[in-house]
PDB file of C-alpha atoms in Angstrom:
ATOM      1  CA  MET V   1      -8.618-158.051 -86.301  1.00 34.00           C
ATOM      2  CA  THR V   2      -5.421-159.647 -87.665  1.00 40.00           C
ATOM      3  CA  LEU V   3      -2.447-161.021 -85.793  1.00 41.00           C
ATOM      4  CA  ALA V   4      -0.183-158.327 -87.186  1.00 43.00           C
ATOM      5  CA  SER V   5      -2.517-155.534 -86.084  1.00 50.00           C
ATOM      6  CA  LYS V   6      -1.710-153.529 -82.998  1.00 65.00           C
ATOM      7  CA  ILE V   7      -3.798-154.771 -80.086  1.00 77.00           C
ATOM      8  CA  ALA V   8      -4.581-152.691 -77.021  1.00 81.00           C
ATOM      9  CA  TRP V   9      -2.838-155.079 -74.647  1.00 87.00           C
ATOM     10  CA  ASP V  10       0.284-155.661 -76.781  1.00 91.00           C
ATOM     11  CA  ASP V  11       3.560-154.623 -75.136  1.00 94.00           C
ATOM     12  CA  THR V  12       2.044-154.457 -71.660  1.00 96.00           C
ATOM     13  CA  VAL V  13       2.611-156.039 -68.258  1.00 96.00           C
ATOM     14  CA  LEU V  14      -0.427-156.432 -65.985  1.00 96.00           C
ATOM     15  CA  PRO V  15       0.319-157.012 -62.259  1.00 96.00           C
ATOM     16  CA  PHE V  16      -2.233-158.993 -60.287  1.00 96.00           C
ATOM     17  CA  GLN V  17      -2.860-160.608 -56.927  1.00 94.00           C
ATOM     18  CA  LEU V  18      -4.837-163.727 -55.975  1.00 94.00           C
ATOM     19  CA  ASP V  19      -6.390-162.806 -52.652  1.00 92.00           C
ATOM     20  CA  ALA V  20      -7.761-166.261 -51.821  1.00 91.00           C
ATOM     21  CA  SER V  21      -4.398-168.010 -52.147  1.00 90.00           C
ATOM     22  CA  ASP V  22      -1.899-165.304 -51.142  1.00 89.00           C
ATOM     23  CA  MET V  23      -0.240-165.197 -54.566  1.00 93.00           C
ATOM     24  CA  ARG V  24       0.899-162.385 -56.827  1.00 94.00           C
ATOM     25  CA  GLY V  25       1.934-162.311 -60.447  1.00 95.00           C
ATOM     26  CA  ARG V  26       2.110-160.595 -63.804  1.00 97.00           C
ATOM     27  CA  VAL V  27       0.716-161.201 -67.280  1.00 97.00           C
ATOM     28  CA  ALA V  28       2.907-159.922 -70.131  1.00 97.00           C
ATOM     29  CA  ARG V  29       2.158-159.542 -73.836  1.00 95.00           C
ATOM     30  CA  LEU V  30       4.997-158.511 -76.177  1.00 94.00           C
ATOM     31  CA  ASP V  31       4.716-157.691 -79.855  1.00 89.00           C
ATOM     32  CA  GLY V  32       6.497-154.585 -81.146  1.00 86.00           C
ATOM     33  CA  VAL V  33       9.098-154.930 -78.387  1.00 90.00           C
ATOM     34  CA  LEU V  34      10.275-158.291 -79.745  1.00 90.00           C
ATOM     35  CA  ASP V  35      10.255-157.054 -83.331  1.00 86.00           C
ATOM     36  CA  GLY V  36      12.290-154.044 -82.213  1.00 84.00           C
ATOM     37  CA  ILE V  37      14.834-156.295 -80.508  1.00 88.00           C
ATOM     38  CA  LEU V  38      15.139-159.032 -83.114  1.00 89.00           C
ATOM     39  CA  LYS V  39      15.040-156.970 -86.303  1.00 84.00           C
ATOM     40  CA  GLN V  40      18.418-155.501 -85.307  1.00 81.00           C
ATOM     41  CA  HIS V  41      20.066-158.881 -85.868  1.00 86.00           C
ATOM     42  CA  ALA V  42      19.871-161.829 -88.235  1.00 87.00           C
ATOM     43  CA  TYR V  43      19.885-164.442 -85.488  1.00 93.00           C
ATOM     44  CA  PRO V  44      19.407-168.135 -86.318  1.00 94.00           C
ATOM     45  CA  ALA V  45      16.009-169.451 -85.210  1.00 92.00           C
ATOM     46  CA  VAL V  46      17.293-171.175 -82.047  1.00 94.00           C
ATOM     47  CA  VAL V  47      19.075-167.994 -80.941  1.00 96.00           C
ATOM     48  CA  GLU V  48      15.978-165.889 -81.681  1.00 95.00           C
ATOM     49  CA  ALA V  49      13.936-168.202 -79.458  1.00 95.00           C
ATOM     50  CA  LEU V  50      16.375-167.795 -76.559  1.00 96.00           C
ATOM     51  CA  VAL V  51      16.414-164.002 -76.917  1.00 96.00           C
ATOM     52  CA  ALA V  52      12.609-163.934 -77.098  1.00 96.00           C
ATOM     53  CA  GLU V  53      12.315-166.041 -73.933  1.00 97.00           C
ATOM     54  CA  MET V  54      14.851-163.849 -72.133  1.00 97.00           C
ATOM     55  CA  ALA V  55      13.052-160.649 -73.181  1.00 96.00           C
ATOM     56  CA  LEU V  56       9.722-162.025 -71.938  1.00 97.00           C
ATOM     57  CA  LEU V  57      11.276-162.977 -68.592  1.00 97.00           C
ATOM     58  CA  THR V  58      12.780-159.491 -68.389  1.00 97.00           C
ATOM     59  CA  ALA V  59       9.383-157.856 -68.888  1.00 97.00           C
ATOM     60  CA  LEU V  60       7.738-160.045 -66.238  1.00 97.00           C
ATOM     61  CA  ILE V  61      10.487-159.621 -63.643  1.00 96.00           C
ATOM     62  CA  GLY V  62      11.373-156.012 -64.438  1.00 94.00           C
ATOM     63  CA  GLN V  63       7.897-154.649 -63.707  1.00 91.00           C
ATOM     64  CA  THR V  64       8.693-154.819 -59.987  1.00 88.00           C
ATOM     65  CA  VAL V  65      11.651-152.406 -60.043  1.00 88.00           C
ATOM     66  CA  LYS V  66      11.102-148.828 -58.955  1.00 88.00           C
ATOM     67  CA  LEU V  67      11.089-145.693 -61.076  1.00 84.00           C
ATOM     68  CA  GLN V  68      14.450-144.956 -62.707  1.00 85.00           C
ATOM     69  CA  TRP V  69      15.944-148.297 -61.631  1.00 92.00           C
ATOM     70  CA  LYS V  70      17.494-150.714 -64.109  1.00 93.00           C
ATOM     71  CA  LEU V  71      17.132-154.497 -64.082  1.00 95.00           C
ATOM     72  CA  SER V  72      19.439-156.714 -66.145  1.00 95.00           C
ATOM     73  CA  LEU V  73      19.283-160.423 -66.890  1.00 96.00           C
ATOM     74  CA  GLN V  74      22.342-162.212 -68.206  1.00 96.00           C
ATOM     75  CA  VAL V  75      23.305-165.709 -69.291  1.00 96.00           C
ATOM     76  CA  GLN V  76      26.996-166.608 -69.497  1.00 96.00           C
ATOM     77  CA  SER V  77      27.623-169.999 -71.047  1.00 96.00           C
ATOM     78  CA  LYS V  78      30.350-172.271 -72.391  1.00 95.00           C
ATOM     79  CA  GLY V  79      27.926-173.474 -75.069  1.00 95.00           C
ATOM     80  CA  ALA V  80      27.310-172.291 -78.603  1.00 96.00           C
ATOM     81  CA  VAL V  81      25.334-169.317 -77.275  1.00 97.00           C
ATOM     82  CA  ARG V  82      27.987-167.652 -75.145  1.00 96.00           C
ATOM     83  CA  MET V  83      25.949-164.803 -73.728  1.00 96.00           C
ATOM     84  CA  ILE V  84      22.437-163.372 -73.651  1.00 97.00           C
ATOM     85  CA  ALA V  85      21.983-159.953 -72.080  1.00 95.00           C
ATOM     86  CA  THR V  86      18.816-157.954 -71.477  1.00 95.00           C
ATOM     87  CA  ASP V  87      18.093-154.638 -69.783  1.00 95.00           C
ATOM     88  CA  TYR V  88      14.823-153.288 -68.394  1.00 96.00           C
ATOM     89  CA  TYR V  89      14.803-149.542 -67.783  1.00 94.00           C
ATOM     90  CA  ALA V  90      12.018-148.554 -65.441  1.00 94.00           C
ATOM     91  CA  PRO V  91      10.011-145.450 -66.419  1.00 93.00           C
ATOM     92  CA  GLU V  92      11.500-142.069 -65.666  1.00 89.00           C
ATOM     93  CA  ASN V  93       8.092-140.871 -64.488  1.00 91.00           C
ATOM     94  CA  GLU V  94       4.741-142.406 -63.548  1.00 90.00           C
ATOM     95  CA  GLY V  95       2.632-143.318 -66.548  1.00 90.00           C
ATOM     96  CA  GLU V  96       5.549-143.554 -68.983  1.00 94.00           C
ATOM     97  CA  PRO V  97       6.552-146.830 -70.685  1.00 94.00           C
ATOM     98  CA  ALA V  98       9.469-148.945 -69.531  1.00 95.00           C
ATOM     99  CA  ARG V  99      12.165-149.810 -72.069  1.00 95.00           C
ATOM    100  CA  ILE V 100      13.641-153.215 -72.903  1.00 95.00           C
ATOM    101  CA  ARG V 101      16.655-154.160 -74.993  1.00 93.00           C
ATOM    102  CA  ALA V 102      18.434-157.486 -75.584  1.00 94.00           C
ATOM    103  CA  TYR V 103      21.142-159.200 -77.592  1.00 92.00           C
ATOM    104  CA  ALA V 104      23.040-162.492 -77.804  1.00 95.00           C
ATOM    105  CA  SER V 105      26.544-163.555 -78.831  1.00 95.00           C
ATOM    106  CA  PHE V 106      27.097-167.032 -80.227  1.00 96.00           C
ATOM    107  CA  ASP V 107      29.351-169.308 -82.277  1.00 96.00           C
ATOM    108  CA  ALA V 108      27.377-170.110 -85.423  1.00 94.00           C
ATOM    109  CA  ASP V 109      29.455-173.195 -86.258  1.00 95.00           C
ATOM    110  CA  ARG V 110      28.638-174.751 -82.863  1.00 96.00           C
ATOM    111  CA  LEU V 111      24.852-174.415 -83.117  1.00 95.00           C
ATOM    112  CA  THR V 112      22.975-177.709 -83.372  1.00 93.00           C
ATOM    113  CA  GLU V 113      19.558-178.889 -84.524  1.00 90.00           C
ATOM    114  CA  GLY V 114      18.495-179.395 -80.917  1.00 90.00           C
ATOM    115  CA  ALA V 115      16.161-177.356 -78.738  1.00 93.00           C
ATOM    116  CA  PRO V 116      17.057-173.725 -77.968  1.00 94.00           C
ATOM    117  CA  PHE V 117      18.265-174.490 -74.427  1.00 95.00           C
ATOM    118  CA  ASP V 118      20.585-177.172 -75.857  1.00 95.00           C
ATOM    119  CA  GLN V 119      22.637-174.306 -77.308  1.00 96.00           C
ATOM    120  CA  VAL V 120      23.774-173.163 -73.868  1.00 95.00           C
ATOM    121  CA  GLY V 121      26.176-175.207 -71.822  1.00 91.00           C
ATOM    122  CA  GLU V 122      27.704-174.949 -68.387  1.00 94.00           C
ATOM    123  CA  GLY V 123      27.379-171.469 -67.003  1.00 95.00           C
ATOM    124  CA  TYR V 124      25.162-169.181 -64.956  1.00 95.00           C
ATOM    125  CA  PHE V 125      21.977-167.137 -65.030  1.00 96.00           C
ATOM    126  CA  ALA V 126      22.220-163.751 -63.298  1.00 95.00           C
ATOM    127  CA  ILE V 127      19.841-160.996 -62.232  1.00 95.00           C
ATOM    128  CA  MET V 128      21.239-157.535 -61.488  1.00 94.00           C
ATOM    129  CA  ILE V 129      19.481-154.427 -60.179  1.00 93.00           C
ATOM    130  CA  ASP V 130      21.022-150.960 -60.487  1.00 91.00           C
ATOM    131  CA  GLN V 131      19.358-148.475 -58.150  1.00 87.00           C
ATOM    132  CA  GLY V 132      21.188-145.472 -59.567  1.00 80.00           C
ATOM    133  CA  GLN V 133      24.201-143.342 -58.845  1.00 78.00           C
ATOM    134  CA  GLY V 134      25.604-143.698 -55.343  1.00 78.00           C
ATOM    135  CA  MET V 135      23.812-147.000 -54.655  1.00 83.00           C
ATOM    136  CA  LYS V 136      25.506-150.388 -54.634  1.00 84.00           C
ATOM    137  CA  PRO V 137      24.154-152.662 -57.390  1.00 84.00           C
ATOM    138  CA  TYR V 138      22.577-155.983 -56.396  1.00 89.00           C
ATOM    139  CA  GLN V 139      23.473-159.222 -58.179  1.00 90.00           C
ATOM    140  CA  GLY V 140      22.288-162.804 -57.710  1.00 92.00           C
ATOM    141  CA  ILE V 141      23.231-165.843 -59.774  1.00 92.00           C
ATOM    142  CA  THR V 142      22.234-169.467 -60.216  1.00 93.00           C
ATOM    143  CA  SER V 143      23.505-172.223 -62.478  1.00 94.00           C
ATOM    144  CA  LEU V 144      22.009-172.946 -65.886  1.00 94.00           C
ATOM    145  CA  THR V 145      19.670-175.832 -65.165  1.00 89.00           C
ATOM    146  CA  GLY V 146      16.179-177.164 -65.708  1.00 91.00           C
ATOM    147  CA  GLY V 147      15.944-177.236 -69.494  1.00 93.00           C
ATOM    148  CA  SER V 148      14.844-173.634 -70.094  1.00 96.00           C
ATOM    149  CA  LEU V 149      15.682-170.065 -69.182  1.00 97.00           C
ATOM    150  CA  SER V 150      12.384-169.802 -67.288  1.00 97.00           C
ATOM    151  CA  ALA V 151      13.409-172.815 -65.167  1.00 96.00           C
ATOM    152  CA  CYS V 152      16.686-171.017 -64.414  1.00 96.00           C
ATOM    153  CA  ALA V 153      14.721-167.956 -63.297  1.00 96.00           C
ATOM    154  CA  GLU V 154      12.507-170.125 -61.066  1.00 95.00           C
ATOM    155  CA  ALA V 155      15.628-171.650 -59.484  1.00 94.00           C
ATOM    156  CA  TYR V 156      17.088-168.172 -58.950  1.00 94.00           C
ATOM    157  CA  PHE V 157      14.028-166.938 -57.041  1.00 93.00           C
ATOM    158  CA  ALA V 158      13.909-170.084 -54.918  1.00 91.00           C
ATOM    159  CA  GLN V 159      17.630-170.031 -54.164  1.00 89.00           C
ATOM    160  CA  SER V 160      18.364-166.314 -53.807  1.00 86.00           C
ATOM    161  CA  GLU V 161      15.020-164.841 -52.741  1.00 86.00           C
ATOM    162  CA  GLN V 162      13.297-167.847 -51.108  1.00 88.00           C
ATOM    163  CA  LEU V 163      10.248-167.069 -53.256  1.00 90.00           C
ATOM    164  CA  PRO V 164       8.319-169.921 -54.888  1.00 93.00           C
ATOM    165  CA  THR V 165       7.973-168.792 -58.508  1.00 95.00           C
ATOM    166  CA  LYS V 166       6.435-170.262 -61.656  1.00 96.00           C
ATOM    167  CA  PHE V 167       6.563-169.064 -65.268  1.00 97.00           C
ATOM    168  CA  ARG V 168       4.381-170.140 -68.181  1.00 97.00           C
ATOM    169  CA  LEU V 169       5.659-168.656 -71.447  1.00 97.00           C
ATOM    170  CA  GLU V 170       4.792-168.874 -75.145  1.00 95.00           C
ATOM    171  CA  PHE V 171       6.527-167.082 -78.012  1.00 92.00           C
ATOM    172  CA  GLY V 172       7.139-167.349 -81.738  1.00 87.00           C
ATOM    173  CA  ARG V 173       6.448-165.883 -85.159  1.00 83.00           C
ATOM    174  CA  SER V 174       2.841-165.298 -86.172  1.00 78.00           C
ATOM    175  CA  THR V 175       1.546-165.005 -89.698  1.00 70.00           C
ATOM    176  CA  ALA V 176      -1.646-163.818 -91.350  1.00 65.00           C
ATOM    177  CA  PRO V 177      -2.609-163.936 -95.048  1.00 66.00           C
ATOM    178  CA  GLY V 178      -1.164-160.984 -96.926  1.00 67.00           C
ATOM    179  CA  GLU V 179       0.753-159.644 -93.915  1.00 70.00           C
ATOM    180  CA  PRO V 180       4.410-159.942 -92.871  1.00 74.00           C
ATOM    181  CA  GLU V 181       5.539-162.229 -90.085  1.00 77.00           C
ATOM    182  CA  SER V 182       5.745-160.656 -86.660  1.00 80.00           C
ATOM    183  CA  TRP V 183       6.949-161.843 -83.299  1.00 85.00           C
ATOM    184  CA  ARG V 184       4.461-162.323 -80.492  1.00 89.00           C
ATOM    185  CA  ALA V 185       5.020-163.509 -76.961  1.00 94.00           C
ATOM    186  CA  GLY V 186       2.931-163.909 -73.841  1.00 95.00           C
ATOM    187  CA  GLY V 187       3.519-165.212 -70.372  1.00 97.00           C
ATOM    188  CA  VAL V 188       2.345-165.460 -66.796  1.00 98.00           C
ATOM    189  CA  MET V 189       4.547-165.208 -63.718  1.00 97.00           C
ATOM    190  CA  LEU V 190       3.269-166.512 -60.370  1.00 96.00           C
ATOM    191  CA  GLN V 191       4.893-165.977 -56.973  1.00 94.00           C
ATOM    192  CA  HIS V 192       3.939-166.808 -53.434  1.00 90.00           C
ATOM    193  CA  MET V 193       3.704-163.595 -51.452  1.00 81.00           C
ATOM    194  CA  PRO V 194       7.118-162.886 -49.856  1.00 71.00           C
ATOM    195  CA  LYS V 195       7.174-163.974 -46.228  1.00 60.00           C
ATOM    196  CA  ALA V 196       9.890-165.416 -44.041  1.00 42.00           C
ATOM    197  CA  SER V 197      10.364-169.074 -44.866  1.00 37.00           C
ATOM    198  CA  PRO V 198      11.272-171.589 -42.132  1.00 34.00           C
ATOM    199  CA  PHE V 199      13.183-173.517 -44.775  1.00 32.00           C
ATOM    200  CA  ALA V 200      15.476-170.672 -45.819  1.00 35.00           C
ATOM    201  CA  ALA V 201      17.872-171.005 -42.890  1.00 33.00           C
ATOM    202  CA  GLN V 202      18.036-174.770 -43.305  1.00 33.00           C
ATOM    203  CA  SER V 203      19.150-174.433 -46.911  1.00 34.00           C
ATOM    204  CA  GLU V 204      21.967-171.947 -46.341  1.00 35.00           C
ATOM    205  CA  GLY V 205      25.394-173.217 -47.189  1.00 33.00           C
ATOM    206  CA  THR V 206      24.239-176.496 -48.714  1.00 36.00           C
ATOM    207  CA  GLY V 207      24.786-175.430 -52.319  1.00 42.00           C
ATOM    208  CA  ASP V 208      21.623-177.300 -53.330  1.00 47.00           C
ATOM    209  CA  ILE V 209      19.260-175.882 -55.934  1.00 47.00           C
ATOM    210  CA  LEU V 210      15.990-175.147 -54.173  1.00 43.00           C
ATOM    211  CA  SER V 211      12.501-175.522 -55.591  1.00 52.00           C
ATOM    212  CA  ALA V 212       9.096-174.245 -54.464  1.00 54.00           C
ATOM    213  CA  SER V 213       8.444-177.437 -52.481  1.00 55.00           C
ATOM    214  CA  ASP V 214      11.488-176.662 -50.310  1.00 55.00           C
ATOM    215  CA  LEU V 215      10.079-173.292 -49.288  1.00 60.00           C
ATOM    216  CA  ILE V 216       6.430-173.844 -48.325  1.00 63.00           C
ATOM    217  CA  ALA V 217       4.401-176.467 -46.465  1.00 61.00           C
ATOM    218  CA  GLY V 218       0.903-177.178 -45.188  1.00 66.00           C
ATOM    219  CA  ASP V 219      -1.937-174.994 -46.451  1.00 74.00           C
ATOM    220  CA  LYS V 220       0.476-172.738 -48.325  1.00 83.00           C
ATOM    221  CA  GLU V 221       1.818-175.690 -50.256  1.00 86.00           C
ATOM    222  CA  GLU V 222      -1.738-176.810 -51.085  1.00 90.00           C
ATOM    223  CA  ASN V 223      -2.574-173.308 -52.323  1.00 91.00           C
ATOM    224  CA  TRP V 224       0.596-173.206 -54.406  1.00 93.00           C
ATOM    225  CA  ASN V 225      -0.041-176.588 -55.985  1.00 93.00           C
ATOM    226  CA  ARG V 226      -3.681-175.746 -56.734  1.00 95.00           C
ATOM    227  CA  VAL V 227      -2.852-172.452 -58.419  1.00 95.00           C
ATOM    228  CA  ASN V 228      -0.104-174.077 -60.465  1.00 95.00           C
ATOM    229  CA  ILE V 229      -2.508-176.748 -61.665  1.00 96.00           C
ATOM    230  CA  LEU V 230      -4.839-173.971 -62.805  1.00 96.00           C
ATOM    231  CA  LEU V 231      -1.966-172.206 -64.562  1.00 97.00           C
ATOM    232  CA  SER V 232      -1.035-175.425 -66.375  1.00 96.00           C
ATOM    233  CA  THR V 233      -4.398-175.342 -68.184  1.00 96.00           C
ATOM    234  CA  VAL V 234      -3.539-172.167 -70.083  1.00 96.00           C
ATOM    235  CA  GLU V 235      -3.373-172.604 -73.863  1.00 95.00           C
ATOM    236  CA  GLU V 236      -0.847-171.127 -76.259  1.00 93.00           C
ATOM    237  CA  LEU V 237      -3.376-168.938 -78.069  1.00 91.00           C
ATOM    238  CA  GLU V 238      -4.601-167.557 -74.748  1.00 94.00           C
ATOM    239  CA  LEU V 239      -1.089-166.238 -74.115  1.00 94.00           C
ATOM    240  CA  VAL V 240      -0.129-164.944 -77.562  1.00 90.00           C
ATOM    241  CA  GLY V 241      -3.370-164.724 -79.540  1.00 85.00           C
ATOM    242  CA  PRO V 242      -5.360-161.557 -80.267  1.00 82.00           C
ATOM    243  CA  SER V 243      -8.681-162.585 -78.742  1.00 85.00           C
ATOM    244  CA  VAL V 244      -8.183-163.082 -74.991  1.00 91.00           C
ATOM    245  CA  THR V 245      -7.430-159.997 -72.911  1.00 93.00           C
ATOM    246  CA  PRO V 246      -5.109-160.362 -69.900  1.00 95.00           C
ATOM    247  CA  THR V 247      -8.013-159.692 -67.534  1.00 95.00           C
ATOM    248  CA  ASP V 248     -10.209-162.303 -69.222  1.00 95.00           C
ATOM    249  CA  LEU V 249      -7.317-164.749 -69.017  1.00 96.00           C
ATOM    250  CA  LEU V 250      -6.984-164.201 -65.269  1.00 96.00           C
ATOM    251  CA  LEU V 251     -10.714-164.709 -64.767  1.00 95.00           C
ATOM    252  CA  ARG V 252     -10.676-167.887 -66.824  1.00 95.00           C
ATOM    253  CA  LEU V 253      -7.722-169.345 -64.935  1.00 96.00           C
ATOM    254  CA  PHE V 254      -8.197-168.046 -61.404  1.00 95.00           C
ATOM    255  CA  HIS V 255     -11.776-166.831 -60.904  1.00 94.00           C
ATOM    256  CA  GLU V 256     -12.107-168.795 -57.637  1.00 93.00           C
ATOM    257  CA  GLU V 257      -8.836-167.308 -56.335  1.00 93.00           C
ATOM    258  CA  GLN V 258     -10.309-163.779 -56.292  1.00 92.00           C
ATOM    259  CA  PRO V 259      -7.936-162.084 -58.763  1.00 93.00           C
ATOM    260  CA  ARG V 260      -7.254-158.397 -58.225  1.00 93.00           C
ATOM    261  CA  VAL V 261      -5.497-156.398 -60.974  1.00 95.00           C
ATOM    262  CA  TYR V 262      -3.372-153.267 -60.730  1.00 94.00           C
ATOM    263  CA  GLU V 263      -2.269-150.572 -63.167  1.00 94.00           C
ATOM    264  CA  THR V 264      -0.886-151.841 -66.476  1.00 95.00           C
ATOM    265  CA  GLN V 265       2.739-151.043 -67.300  1.00 95.00           C
ATOM    266  CA  MET V 266       3.472-150.259 -70.959  1.00 95.00           C
ATOM    267  CA  VAL V 267       6.818-151.413 -72.371  1.00 95.00           C
ATOM    268  CA  LYS V 268       8.678-150.565 -75.569  1.00 93.00           C
ATOM    269  CA  PHE V 269      11.977-151.323 -77.261  1.00 90.00           C
ATOM    270  CA  GLY V 270      14.573-148.783 -76.216  1.00 80.00           C
ATOM    271  CA  CYS V 271      18.330-148.360 -76.089  1.00 72.00           C
ATOM    272  CA  THR V 272      20.467-145.914 -74.118  1.00 72.00           C
ATOM    273  CA  CYS V 273      23.478-145.826 -76.425  1.00 64.00           C
ATOM    274  CA  SER V 274      24.701-142.449 -77.693  1.00 65.00           C
ATOM    275  CA  GLU V 275      27.829-140.776 -79.005  1.00 74.00           C
ATOM    276  CA  GLU V 276      28.178-139.065 -75.647  1.00 79.00           C
ATOM    277  CA  ARG V 277      28.267-142.427 -73.849  1.00 75.00           C
ATOM    278  CA  VAL V 278      30.867-143.784 -76.286  1.00 74.00           C
ATOM    279  CA  ARG V 279      33.055-140.733 -75.689  1.00 79.00           C
ATOM    280  CA  GLU V 280      32.623-141.174 -71.944  1.00 76.00           C
ATOM    281  CA  SER V 281      33.716-144.827 -72.118  1.00 76.00           C
ATOM    282  CA  LEU V 282      36.830-143.809 -74.088  1.00 75.00           C
ATOM    283  CA  SER V 283      37.715-140.964 -71.738  1.00 78.00           C
ATOM    284  CA  ILE V 284      39.939-143.238 -69.597  1.00 74.00           C
ATOM    285  CA  TYR V 285      42.386-143.846 -72.485  1.00 79.00           C
ATOM    286  CA  SER V 286      45.448-141.842 -73.479  1.00 82.00           C
ATOM    287  CA  ALA V 287      46.100-140.573 -76.998  1.00 81.00           C
ATOM    288  CA  LYS V 288      48.575-143.458 -77.427  1.00 83.00           C
ATOM    289  CA  ASP V 289      45.883-145.976 -76.440  1.00 77.00           C
ATOM    290  CA  ILE V 290      43.362-144.322 -78.743  1.00 79.00           C
ATOM    291  CA  GLU V 291      45.804-144.538 -81.638  1.00 80.00           C
ATOM    292  CA  LYS V 292      45.881-148.330 -81.230  1.00 78.00           C
ATOM    293  CA  MET V 293      42.073-148.396 -81.542  1.00 81.00           C
ATOM    294  CA  THR V 294      41.909-146.612 -84.887  1.00 85.00           C
ATOM    295  CA  ASN V 295      40.932-148.520 -88.035  1.00 83.00           C
ATOM    296  CA  ASP V 296      42.621-148.480 -91.447  1.00 80.00           C
ATOM    297  CA  HIS V 297      40.870-145.209 -92.231  1.00 77.00           C
ATOM    298  CA  GLY V 298      42.238-143.514 -89.122  1.00 79.00           C
ATOM    299  CA  ARG V 299      38.904-143.444 -87.304  1.00 82.00           C
ATOM    300  CA  VAL V 300      37.650-144.825 -83.988  1.00 78.00           C
ATOM    301  CA  THR V 301      34.418-146.738 -84.478  1.00 72.00           C
ATOM    302  CA  ALA V 302      31.971-148.442 -82.116  1.00 72.00           C
ATOM    303  CA  ASP V 303      28.866-150.579 -82.607  1.00 69.00           C
ATOM    304  CA  CYS V 304      26.005-150.965 -80.142  1.00 63.00           C
ATOM    305  CA  GLN V 305      25.316-154.684 -79.703  1.00 70.00           C
ATOM    306  CA  PHE V 306      21.742-153.961 -78.594  1.00 69.00           C
ATOM    307  CA  CYS V 307      20.371-151.689 -81.316  1.00 65.00           C
ATOM    308  CA  GLY V 308      23.000-151.770 -84.062  1.00 64.00           C
ATOM    309  CA  ALA V 309      23.842-148.059 -83.865  1.00 65.00           C
ATOM    310  CA  TYR V 310      27.221-147.187 -85.436  1.00 67.00           C
ATOM    311  CA  PHE V 311      29.513-144.428 -84.183  1.00 73.00           C
ATOM    312  CA  ASP V 312      32.423-143.005 -86.215  1.00 75.00           C
ATOM    313  CA  LEU V 313      34.704-140.661 -84.271  1.00 79.00           C
ATOM    314  CA  ASP V 314      37.813-138.588 -84.914  1.00 82.00           C
ATOM    315  CA  PRO V 315      40.515-140.076 -82.629  1.00 79.00           C
ATOM    316  CA  LYS V 316      41.803-136.575 -81.835  1.00 83.00           C
ATOM    317  CA  THR V 317      38.515-135.776 -80.110  1.00 85.00           C
ATOM    318  CA  VAL V 318      38.395-138.729 -77.691  1.00 81.00           C
ATOM    319  CA  GLY V 319      40.416-139.835 -74.667  1.00 81.00           C
ATOM    320  CA  PHE V 320      41.418-137.959 -71.560  1.00 77.00           C
ATOM    321  CA  GLU V 321      44.196-136.046 -73.322  1.00 75.00           C
ATOM    322  CA  ALA V 322      41.801-134.745 -75.944  1.00 79.00           C
ATOM    323  CA  GLU V 323      39.415-133.599 -73.215  1.00 55.00           C
ATOM    324  CA  GLN V 324      42.264-131.928 -71.348  1.00 49.00           C
ATOM    325  CA  ALA V 325      43.347-130.045 -74.455  1.00 43.00           C
ATOM    326  CA  ALA V 326      39.800-128.852 -75.060  1.00 44.00           C
ATOM    327  CA  GLY V 327      39.566-127.661 -71.462  1.00 44.00           C
ATOM    328  CA  ASP V 328      42.807-125.722 -71.684  1.00 42.00           C
TER     329      ASP V 328
END
């Protein structure tokens, strides 16, 4: 079996629970999903790494949303990488794959030779959940801190959800003799089971960034520390390599914690853009407004930042006046 070969557990998220320590988590393996996301763009290496990390976080966090819900992660920054946006579309029906898409915007002349997280500056990390038409979307934010996007996500869960959370992620390009490079990523997400925390009320209004140690004490804290020590022993090849299945990984790391696994969620690269959606977004503009949007060839064009799709439209067929004329 080669690294570039399709492996049964590629592009999957496996939920699990540790019965002995009251923890839950997910193991994610991404392969074709990352290639599908990154091949749309010629990102510099440091930007690719940030997008890969964000996509892996999206897969791990998104698995918890219900059917037909949408989860979005977003970074807004004053640094060289201005924005990273990802979407996780939950399956339409049981047994179907979820879809993930992602993109980044950046100033190429401001990129440095530093680590990927050095490319973001002051800003925020946000998680948004869209429950569908007629439901109010949920949004929570935290500042960009901790030296990585996964550290930002940990701070978000501690601050906004009062849930001790830990991520261990690995990602990068893999190569095999005679085969093209391909992206691979793997990660584990751990969370203490959600219960009311006596520390949550104490932290309200302080503006401080919380950590797991602020949220649990006593035996729960001992359990949390023990499980995190076990997680810290995981090796890079165990997360991204072709030989260790997610279930074998859980047994190796947590066999004394009584791991229990649930149904695997498949994920794939997917975008929701379409000509119909572009026309819908332009339907609020008058013919005069549309005229200002036309290019030198007298056309209205739009690009999808996520998948690179290109739409070329006749300006007479878009806008609310065009729709009104068609209706008459």
